[in-house]
């Protein structure tokens, strides 16, 4: 996908990008490729793939949402949080990323793109949740963990009535069935599923509403979460 095709695809979905925003995306691309030579940020380094697989894939799930604050958990090289911030600069975005070397890259992007109201937090999600419960209109994550694990890490951050958004791939349906105990324990309700599949492959976005405060027991430490996920596998038998 060329940058022109990216801009056209955005417009077809009601997302209008001006020339300054397109320049921010170009600068982001240059930094991503440059820093990727020094550290593992992404396996996708061809610019035409970046426009589709990183930028468009990050933006489409947020089209039409009315949110003012967003936390992106396990953001890595900034996906989806930075493309969302470029596209909707009025949203206050917090990027949660435990690897400090990636946070240095994110700080460089923030400075080069002159992004305001963008916070970068070098913490694990469960640690970040300790001081930021019920703080965000929406919490999202892309390609971080199985859904049952992901929901425990993200749900505590969302306000009651807020959204938890999981950007998933072709295994979304199976993960959703397994995550039924997590939905019950974390007071989440599935609102909708959307398919924004690209030429790169299937993308299913799951939107959950947080229907009440997350019980104080969650999130547990990551060792417990990973060893004993809030998951049901009986449907597979």
XYZ file of C-alpha atoms in Angstrom:
237
model
C 0.000 0.000 0.000
C 1.400 3.377 -1.004
C 0.924 6.446 1.169
C -1.635 7.716 -1.372
C -3.577 4.455 -1.083
C -3.361 4.725 2.714
C -4.780 8.251 2.679
C -7.551 7.174 0.297
C -8.437 4.147 2.443
C -8.672 6.399 5.489
C -10.950 8.832 3.624
C -13.192 5.960 2.539
C -13.675 5.218 6.238
C -14.456 8.820 7.135
C -10.928 9.631 8.354
C -9.562 12.769 6.685
C -5.839 13.374 7.098
C -4.224 16.695 6.258
C -0.756 17.241 4.805
C 0.799 17.864 8.235
C -0.513 14.555 9.551
C 0.799 12.725 6.498
C 4.225 14.263 7.139
C 4.066 13.000 10.727
C 3.440 9.497 9.422
C 6.411 9.818 7.035
C 8.682 10.951 9.846
C 7.432 8.088 12.020
C 8.268 5.660 9.213
C 11.796 7.041 8.864
C 12.402 6.775 12.609
C 10.962 3.264 12.772
C 13.277 2.032 10.020
C 16.313 3.863 11.433
C 15.877 2.675 15.027
C 14.990 -0.842 13.921
C 18.575 -1.236 12.748
C 19.648 -0.860 16.392
C 16.878 -2.724 18.226
C 14.028 -5.119 17.539
C 10.992 -2.906 16.991
C 9.218 -4.595 14.083
C 9.678 -7.311 11.502
C 7.896 -5.071 9.005
C 10.397 -2.637 7.490
C 9.108 -2.091 3.958
C 7.393 1.333 3.889
C 4.484 0.115 1.779
C 3.804 -2.638 4.291
C 4.128 -0.193 7.187
C 1.389 2.024 5.732
C -1.051 -0.888 5.698
C 0.023 -3.379 8.351
C 0.921 -0.845 11.029
C -0.791 2.466 10.307
C -4.095 1.556 8.654
C -4.449 -1.509 10.858
C -3.987 0.691 13.939
C -6.396 3.424 12.868
C -9.460 1.654 11.470
C -10.637 0.134 14.801
C -10.983 3.638 16.278
C -12.981 5.264 13.493
C -16.193 6.753 14.851
C -15.343 6.337 18.532
C -15.973 9.251 20.905
C -13.153 9.004 23.440
C -10.983 11.592 25.168
C -8.418 9.387 26.939
C -6.791 6.178 25.714
C -4.250 3.785 27.220
C -2.349 1.508 24.846
C -1.024 -1.450 26.825
C 2.110 -3.182 25.554
C 2.465 -0.632 22.778
C 5.886 -1.841 21.580
C 6.899 0.498 18.761
C 3.775 2.590 19.330
C 0.959 0.582 17.745
C -1.847 1.437 17.767
C -1.358 4.404 20.107
C 0.832 6.701 18.013
C -1.141 6.338 14.751
C -4.288 7.043 16.790
C -2.640 10.131 18.300
C -1.552 11.447 14.894
C -5.018 10.886 13.452
C -7.007 12.267 16.387
C -4.631 14.692 18.146
C -7.321 15.745 20.624
C -7.174 12.336 22.349
C -4.880 12.138 25.376
C -2.894 8.951 24.783
C -0.847 6.986 27.307
C 1.589 4.367 26.001
C 2.417 1.583 28.456
C 5.580 -0.325 27.536
C 7.822 -2.244 29.973
C 10.975 -2.260 27.817
C 12.904 0.939 28.466
C 14.809 0.807 25.176
C 11.511 0.876 23.304
C 10.407 3.773 25.486
C 13.484 5.690 24.347
C 12.332 5.173 20.768
C 8.813 6.338 21.677
C 10.230 9.465 23.311
C 12.196 10.191 20.120
C 9.030 9.831 18.054
C 7.103 12.080 20.430
C 9.747 14.786 20.128
C 10.176 14.530 16.357
C 6.425 14.586 15.676
C 5.739 17.313 18.278
C 3.018 15.223 19.890
C 1.326 16.876 22.858
C -0.710 15.087 25.534
C 1.186 11.863 24.891
C 2.528 10.097 27.973
C 5.027 7.225 27.835
C 5.123 4.927 30.865
C 7.966 2.374 31.169
C 6.010 -0.044 33.360
C 4.432 -3.459 33.238
C 0.670 -3.275 32.783
C -0.116 -4.772 36.179
C 2.184 -2.261 37.880
C 0.744 0.652 35.931
C -2.770 -0.430 36.962
C -1.937 0.020 40.635
C -2.001 3.802 40.281
C -4.325 4.198 37.303
C -7.461 2.193 37.972
C -10.681 3.409 36.331
C -8.729 6.219 34.628
C -9.343 5.924 30.861
C -12.279 6.181 28.481
C -10.758 3.355 26.461
C -7.929 0.866 26.832
C -6.514 -1.030 23.878
C -3.888 -3.582 23.026
C -2.590 -5.135 19.811
C -0.768 -8.439 19.462
C 0.223 -8.701 23.136
C -1.320 -11.850 24.642
C -4.226 -14.273 24.553
C -7.533 -12.549 25.198
C -8.078 -13.958 28.689
C -4.684 -12.597 29.780
C -5.079 -9.368 27.874
C -8.418 -8.524 29.480
C -7.050 -8.928 32.999
C -4.205 -6.537 32.181
C -6.371 -3.898 30.506
C -9.808 -3.922 32.169
C -8.674 -2.364 35.488
C -7.544 0.755 33.606
C -10.890 1.502 31.953
C -13.537 3.672 33.570
C -16.826 1.961 34.415
C -18.821 2.372 31.236
C -15.595 2.659 29.255
C -14.224 0.462 26.506
C -11.635 -2.295 26.348
C -10.581 -2.848 22.735
C -8.639 -5.925 21.659
C -7.104 -5.931 18.185
C -6.889 -9.618 17.355
C -6.149 -11.903 14.426
C -7.749 -15.023 12.965
C -7.948 -16.830 16.317
C -10.271 -14.239 17.857
C -13.386 -16.426 17.937
C -11.668 -19.257 19.810
C -10.013 -16.849 22.242
C -13.353 -15.179 22.916
C -14.998 -18.505 23.785
C -12.142 -19.357 26.144
C -12.287 -15.938 27.790
C -15.854 -16.292 29.114
C -14.669 -16.589 32.759
C -12.572 -13.446 32.319
C -15.571 -11.462 31.111
C -17.567 -12.525 34.159
C -14.779 -11.934 36.692
C -13.795 -8.548 35.269
C -17.344 -7.233 34.736
C -16.985 -6.956 30.980
C -19.615 -7.316 28.278
C -18.886 -7.857 24.596
C -20.459 -4.959 22.700
C -19.458 -5.753 19.144
C -16.960 -7.334 16.805
C -15.688 -5.664 13.648
C -13.696 -7.096 10.788
C -11.098 -4.754 9.306
C -9.218 -7.432 7.409
C -6.548 -6.145 5.052
C -4.543 -7.803 2.313
C -2.105 -8.715 5.084
C -4.627 -11.033 6.733
C -7.647 -11.266 8.984
C -8.127 -8.638 11.718
C -10.969 -8.922 14.206
C -11.508 -6.116 16.684
C -13.362 -6.923 19.897
C -15.034 -4.128 21.877
C -15.970 -4.705 25.515
C -17.879 -2.429 27.861
C -16.725 -2.283 31.461
C -19.952 -2.596 33.411
C -18.599 -1.925 36.886
C -15.374 -1.460 38.846
C -12.832 -4.234 38.414
C -12.586 -6.301 41.627
C -9.552 -5.324 43.696
C -8.030 -8.810 43.247
C -7.258 -7.987 39.595
C -4.863 -7.713 37.975
C -2.789 -10.362 39.708
C 0.980 -10.455 39.248
C 1.923 -11.581 35.761
C 3.280 -14.930 36.897
C -0.141 -15.849 38.308
C -1.964 -14.467 35.285
C 0.123 -16.536 32.908
C 0.045 -19.715 35.005
C -3.661 -19.529 35.862
C -5.436 -17.448 33.193
C -9.127 -16.664 33.579
C -9.944 -19.127 30.849
C -12.308 -21.954 30.032
C -11.098 -24.699 27.704
C -13.954 -27.146 28.241
C -15.683 -26.039 25.034
C -12.741 -27.522 23.112
C -13.295 -31.021 24.499
